[in-house]
Amino acid sequence: MKNNFISVGKILNFHGVKGEAKLGYTKNREQFLSQLEGVYIQDKYFEIENLRFTPKCAIIKFKGINTLNEIIEYKGELVFVEETTARENLEEDEFLIDELVGLDVYDGGTKVGAIVGVSNNGASDLLSIKTLNKNIALVPFVKAIVLSVDIKSRRIQINNIEGLLS
């Protein structure tokens, strides 16, 4: 997908025989997903006809897809929105992953590493920080540890509690 698109989920499987799909997505993004009129899959735009949430995933129905055979070809595909749509819906302390990867990480005035990835363990987002000694440390992206994020200065300030980066 082009750089001006952001992934918001993945078609996990079909649901029933009427063209619905199970959509995996990041927790706590139900309101954002509910506001979408459409999404892109494989560079094609799909208008959302219906969207509902279950405890484990969302069930999505696209206009013009009405059978199991029509939806099954998209199993495993990522679902995208335009980057501007994603940015407009960020909360005050939310960031896109591509904004965080590459930022330098500081503890006080000392550089301790750089962010090489972001993941989620179900409870919180985790920053993958490559330390100066080339180890990868998983750091919870929570206010008690991540004190500030400055995208313009390309730096994150953390509270490096004992054992966090070792």
PDB file of C-alpha atoms in Angstrom:
ATOM      1  CA  MET A   1       0.000   0.000   0.000  1.00  0.00           C
ATOM      2  CA  LYS A   2       1.190   3.561  -0.607  1.00  0.00           C
ATOM      3  CA  ASN A   3       2.792   5.641   2.130  1.00  0.00           C
ATOM      4  CA  ASN A   4      -0.244   7.888   2.521  1.00  0.00           C
ATOM      5  CA  PHE A   5      -2.327   5.021   3.893  1.00  0.00           C
ATOM      6  CA  ILE A   6      -2.409   3.590   7.433  1.00  0.00           C
ATOM      7  CA  SER A   7      -3.446   0.072   8.372  1.00  0.00           C
ATOM      8  CA  VAL A   8      -6.413  -0.015  10.785  1.00  0.00           C
ATOM      9  CA  GLY A   9      -7.100  -3.731  10.832  1.00  0.00           C
ATOM     10  CA  LYS A  10      -6.937  -7.094   9.137  1.00  0.00           C
ATOM     11  CA  ILE A  11      -9.562  -9.358   7.600  1.00  0.00           C
ATOM     12  CA  LEU A  12      -9.214 -12.423   9.822  1.00  0.00           C
ATOM     13  CA  ASN A  13     -11.806 -14.656   8.174  1.00  0.00           C
ATOM     14  CA  PHE A  14     -15.293 -14.700   6.733  1.00  0.00           C
ATOM     15  CA  HIS A  15     -18.364 -14.607   8.991  1.00  0.00           C
ATOM     16  CA  GLY A  16     -21.379 -16.549   7.779  1.00  0.00           C
ATOM     17  CA  VAL A  17     -22.277 -16.847   4.107  1.00  0.00           C
ATOM     18  CA  LYS A  18     -23.624 -13.360   3.309  1.00  0.00           C
ATOM     19  CA  GLY A  19     -20.295 -11.617   2.638  1.00  0.00           C
ATOM     20  CA  GLU A  20     -19.457 -10.498   6.162  1.00  0.00           C
ATOM     21  CA  ALA A  21     -15.897 -10.659   7.509  1.00  0.00           C
ATOM     22  CA  LYS A  22     -14.220 -10.807  10.903  1.00  0.00           C
ATOM     23  CA  LEU A  23     -12.026  -7.741  11.295  1.00  0.00           C
ATOM     24  CA  GLY A  24      -9.136  -7.693  13.750  1.00  0.00           C
ATOM     25  CA  TYR A  25      -8.234  -4.225  15.029  1.00  0.00           C
ATOM     26  CA  THR A  26      -6.419  -2.417  17.838  1.00  0.00           C
ATOM     27  CA  LYS A  27      -8.345  -2.396  21.109  1.00  0.00           C
ATOM     28  CA  ASN A  28     -10.226   0.761  22.084  1.00  0.00           C
ATOM     29  CA  ARG A  29     -10.605   1.942  18.471  1.00  0.00           C
ATOM     30  CA  GLU A  30     -14.295   1.085  18.149  1.00  0.00           C
ATOM     31  CA  GLN A  31     -15.417   4.718  17.964  1.00  0.00           C
ATOM     32  CA  PHE A  32     -12.883   5.497  15.231  1.00  0.00           C
ATOM     33  CA  LEU A  33     -13.897   2.443  13.179  1.00  0.00           C
ATOM     34  CA  SER A  34     -17.598   3.245  13.622  1.00  0.00           C
ATOM     35  CA  GLN A  35     -17.084   6.658  12.003  1.00  0.00           C
ATOM     36  CA  LEU A  36     -15.493   5.280   8.830  1.00  0.00           C
ATOM     37  CA  GLU A  37     -17.530   5.317   5.635  1.00  0.00           C
ATOM     38  CA  GLY A  38     -15.114   3.076   3.781  1.00  0.00           C
ATOM     39  CA  VAL A  39     -11.688   1.454   3.720  1.00  0.00           C
ATOM     40  CA  TYR A  40      -9.094   0.278   1.233  1.00  0.00           C
ATOM     41  CA  ILE A  41      -8.062  -3.334   0.683  1.00  0.00           C
ATOM     42  CA  GLN A  42      -5.524  -4.193  -2.026  1.00  0.00           C
ATOM     43  CA  ASP A  43      -5.745  -0.623  -3.420  1.00  0.00           C
ATOM     44  CA  LYS A  44      -9.540  -0.962  -3.863  1.00  0.00           C
ATOM     45  CA  TYR A  45     -12.051   1.188  -2.000  1.00  0.00           C
ATOM     46  CA  PHE A  46     -14.873  -0.592  -0.161  1.00  0.00           C
ATOM     47  CA  GLU A  47     -17.847   1.271   1.266  1.00  0.00           C
ATOM     48  CA  ILE A  48     -18.872  -0.041   4.685  1.00  0.00           C
ATOM     49  CA  GLU A  49     -22.482  -1.191   4.771  1.00  0.00           C
ATOM     50  CA  ASN A  50     -22.537  -2.439   8.363  1.00  0.00           C
ATOM     51  CA  LEU A  51     -20.115  -2.740  11.274  1.00  0.00           C
ATOM     52  CA  ARG A  52     -20.678  -4.298  14.679  1.00  0.00           C
ATOM     53  CA  PHE A  53     -18.407  -5.386  17.488  1.00  0.00           C
ATOM     54  CA  THR A  54     -17.988  -8.678  19.328  1.00  0.00           C
ATOM     55  CA  PRO A  55     -15.712  -9.251  22.332  1.00  0.00           C
ATOM     56  CA  LYS A  56     -12.932 -10.573  20.060  1.00  0.00           C
ATOM     57  CA  CYS A  57     -13.292  -8.726  16.739  1.00  0.00           C
ATOM     58  CA  ALA A  58     -15.525  -6.568  14.566  1.00  0.00           C
ATOM     59  CA  ILE A  59     -17.937  -7.955  12.001  1.00  0.00           C
ATOM     60  CA  ILE A  60     -17.818  -5.860   8.854  1.00  0.00           C
ATOM     61  CA  LYS A  61     -20.026  -5.922   5.746  1.00  0.00           C
ATOM     62  CA  PHE A  62     -19.040  -4.087   2.566  1.00  0.00           C
ATOM     63  CA  LYS A  63     -21.506  -2.832  -0.035  1.00  0.00           C
ATOM     64  CA  GLY A  64     -21.436  -5.041  -3.118  1.00  0.00           C
ATOM     65  CA  ILE A  65     -19.984  -8.083  -1.341  1.00  0.00           C
ATOM     66  CA  ASN A  66     -22.852 -10.450  -0.633  1.00  0.00           C
ATOM     67  CA  THR A  67     -21.464 -13.982  -0.614  1.00  0.00           C
ATOM     68  CA  LEU A  68     -18.832 -16.055   1.120  1.00  0.00           C
ATOM     69  CA  ASN A  69     -16.971 -16.490  -2.184  1.00  0.00           C
ATOM     70  CA  GLU A  70     -16.702 -12.712  -2.662  1.00  0.00           C
ATOM     71  CA  ILE A  71     -15.243 -12.013   0.792  1.00  0.00           C
ATOM     72  CA  ILE A  72     -12.996 -15.072   1.237  1.00  0.00           C
ATOM     73  CA  GLU A  73     -10.446 -13.764  -1.282  1.00  0.00           C
ATOM     74  CA  TYR A  74      -9.648 -10.937   1.172  1.00  0.00           C
ATOM     75  CA  LYS A  75      -8.895 -13.231   4.113  1.00  0.00           C
ATOM     76  CA  GLY A  76      -5.586 -12.194   5.661  1.00  0.00           C
ATOM     77  CA  GLU A  77      -5.519  -8.807   3.922  1.00  0.00           C
ATOM     78  CA  LEU A  78      -4.769  -5.589   5.763  1.00  0.00           C
ATOM     79  CA  VAL A  79      -7.428  -2.873   5.827  1.00  0.00           C
ATOM     80  CA  PHE A  80      -6.298   0.722   5.269  1.00  0.00           C
ATOM     81  CA  VAL A  81      -7.590   4.276   5.590  1.00  0.00           C
ATOM     82  CA  GLU A  82      -6.025   7.439   4.252  1.00  0.00           C
ATOM     83  CA  GLU A  83      -3.348   8.798   6.580  1.00  0.00           C
ATOM     84  CA  THR A  84      -5.193  12.111   6.969  1.00  0.00           C
ATOM     85  CA  THR A  85      -8.285  10.233   8.221  1.00  0.00           C
ATOM     86  CA  ALA A  86      -6.190   8.403  10.807  1.00  0.00           C
ATOM     87  CA  ARG A  87      -4.396  11.570  11.952  1.00  0.00           C
ATOM     88  CA  GLU A  88      -7.665  13.519  12.318  1.00  0.00           C
ATOM     89  CA  ASN A  89      -8.953  10.885  14.739  1.00  0.00           C
ATOM     90  CA  LEU A  90      -5.945  10.658  17.048  1.00  0.00           C
ATOM     91  CA  GLU A  91      -6.520  11.522  20.698  1.00  0.00           C
ATOM     92  CA  GLU A  92      -4.185  14.019  22.409  1.00  0.00           C
ATOM     93  CA  ASP A  93      -1.681  11.392  23.602  1.00  0.00           C
ATOM     94  CA  GLU A  94      -1.939   9.072  20.574  1.00  0.00           C
ATOM     95  CA  PHE A  95       0.629   8.719  17.828  1.00  0.00           C
ATOM     96  CA  LEU A  96       0.957   6.785  14.602  1.00  0.00           C
ATOM     97  CA  ILE A  97       3.554   4.018  14.770  1.00  0.00           C
ATOM     98  CA  ASP A  98       5.521   5.486  11.867  1.00  0.00           C
ATOM     99  CA  GLU A  99       5.902   8.726  13.865  1.00  0.00           C
ATOM    100  CA  LEU A 100       7.472   6.868  16.802  1.00  0.00           C
ATOM    101  CA  VAL A 101       9.835   4.478  15.015  1.00  0.00           C
ATOM    102  CA  GLY A 102      13.265   6.077  14.766  1.00  0.00           C
ATOM    103  CA  LEU A 103      12.830   8.513  17.662  1.00  0.00           C
ATOM    104  CA  ASP A 104      15.755   8.759  20.050  1.00  0.00           C
ATOM    105  CA  VAL A 105      15.051   7.742  23.650  1.00  0.00           C
ATOM    106  CA  TYR A 106      16.465   9.768  26.534  1.00  0.00           C
ATOM    107  CA  ASP A 107      16.643   9.246  30.288  1.00  0.00           C
ATOM    108  CA  GLY A 108      17.248  12.730  31.667  1.00  0.00           C
ATOM    109  CA  GLY A 109      19.780  14.270  29.297  1.00  0.00           C
ATOM    110  CA  THR A 110      21.360  10.948  28.337  1.00  0.00           C
ATOM    111  CA  LYS A 111      20.506   9.106  25.152  1.00  0.00           C
ATOM    112  CA  VAL A 112      19.745   5.463  25.992  1.00  0.00           C
ATOM    113  CA  GLY A 113      18.556   4.131  22.624  1.00  0.00           C
ATOM    114  CA  ALA A 114      16.066   4.481  19.778  1.00  0.00           C
ATOM    115  CA  ILE A 115      12.608   3.120  19.029  1.00  0.00           C
ATOM    116  CA  VAL A 116      12.682   0.323  16.459  1.00  0.00           C
ATOM    117  CA  GLY A 117       9.058  -0.851  16.730  1.00  0.00           C
ATOM    118  CA  VAL A 118       5.729  -0.720  18.535  1.00  0.00           C
ATOM    119  CA  SER A 119       3.566  -3.675  19.546  1.00  0.00           C
ATOM    120  CA  ASN A 120       0.635  -4.378  21.851  1.00  0.00           C
ATOM    121  CA  ASN A 121       0.404  -7.013  24.571  1.00  0.00           C
ATOM    122  CA  GLY A 122      -3.344  -6.593  25.106  1.00  0.00           C
ATOM    123  CA  ALA A 123      -2.882  -4.410  28.189  1.00  0.00           C
ATOM    124  CA  SER A 124      -0.789  -1.614  26.688  1.00  0.00           C
ATOM    125  CA  ASP A 125       1.337  -0.603  23.755  1.00  0.00           C
ATOM    126  CA  LEU A 126       4.999  -1.600  24.027  1.00  0.00           C
ATOM    127  CA  LEU A 127       7.877   0.398  22.614  1.00  0.00           C
ATOM    128  CA  SER A 128      10.712  -1.757  21.260  1.00  0.00           C
ATOM    129  CA  ILE A 129      13.810   0.200  22.163  1.00  0.00           C
ATOM    130  CA  LYS A 130      17.213  -0.745  20.784  1.00  0.00           C
ATOM    131  CA  THR A 131      19.613   0.265  23.536  1.00  0.00           C
ATOM    132  CA  LEU A 132      23.097   1.631  22.943  1.00  0.00           C
ATOM    133  CA  ASN A 133      24.514  -1.841  23.703  1.00  0.00           C
ATOM    134  CA  LYS A 134      22.289  -3.241  20.893  1.00  0.00           C
ATOM    135  CA  ASN A 135      19.781  -5.054  23.154  1.00  0.00           C
ATOM    136  CA  ILE A 136      16.053  -4.758  22.475  1.00  0.00           C
ATOM    137  CA  ALA A 137      13.965  -3.742  25.485  1.00  0.00           C
ATOM    138  CA  LEU A 138      10.159  -3.765  25.536  1.00  0.00           C
ATOM    139  CA  VAL A 139       8.969  -0.685  27.410  1.00  0.00           C
ATOM    140  CA  PRO A 140       5.296  -0.130  28.300  1.00  0.00           C
ATOM    141  CA  PHE A 141       3.979   3.045  26.655  1.00  0.00           C
ATOM    142  CA  VAL A 142       2.411   4.398  29.843  1.00  0.00           C
ATOM    143  CA  LYS A 143       2.635   7.866  31.425  1.00  0.00           C
ATOM    144  CA  ALA A 144       4.580   6.628  34.462  1.00  0.00           C
ATOM    145  CA  ILE A 145       7.445   5.531  32.186  1.00  0.00           C
ATOM    146  CA  VAL A 146       7.114   7.614  28.994  1.00  0.00           C
ATOM    147  CA  LEU A 147       7.292  11.165  30.314  1.00  0.00           C
ATOM    148  CA  SER A 148       7.119  13.044  27.004  1.00  0.00           C
ATOM    149  CA  VAL A 149       7.030  12.509  23.251  1.00  0.00           C
ATOM    150  CA  ASP A 150       8.330  15.271  21.001  1.00  0.00           C
ATOM    151  CA  ILE A 151       7.787  14.312  17.366  1.00  0.00           C
ATOM    152  CA  LYS A 152       9.334  17.558  16.051  1.00  0.00           C
ATOM    153  CA  SER A 153      12.552  17.108  18.050  1.00  0.00           C
ATOM    154  CA  ARG A 154      12.497  13.345  17.290  1.00  0.00           C
ATOM    155  CA  ARG A 155      12.900  12.373  20.949  1.00  0.00           C
ATOM    156  CA  ILE A 156      11.118  10.575  23.744  1.00  0.00           C
ATOM    157  CA  GLN A 157      11.869  11.160  27.407  1.00  0.00           C
ATOM    158  CA  ILE A 158      11.494   8.106  29.680  1.00  0.00           C
ATOM    159  CA  ASN A 159      11.765   7.376  33.375  1.00  0.00           C
ATOM    160  CA  ASN A 160      14.336   4.577  33.192  1.00  0.00           C
ATOM    161  CA  ILE A 161      13.404   2.612  36.275  1.00  0.00           C
ATOM    162  CA  GLU A 162      15.855  -0.075  37.379  1.00  0.00           C
ATOM    163  CA  GLY A 163      15.866  -3.113  35.088  1.00  0.00           C
ATOM    164  CA  LEU A 164      13.725  -1.459  32.392  1.00  0.00           C
ATOM    165  CA  LEU A 165      16.317  -1.407  29.634  1.00  0.00           C
ATOM    166  CA  SER A 166      18.468  -4.367  30.702  1.00  0.00           C
TER     167      SER A 166
END
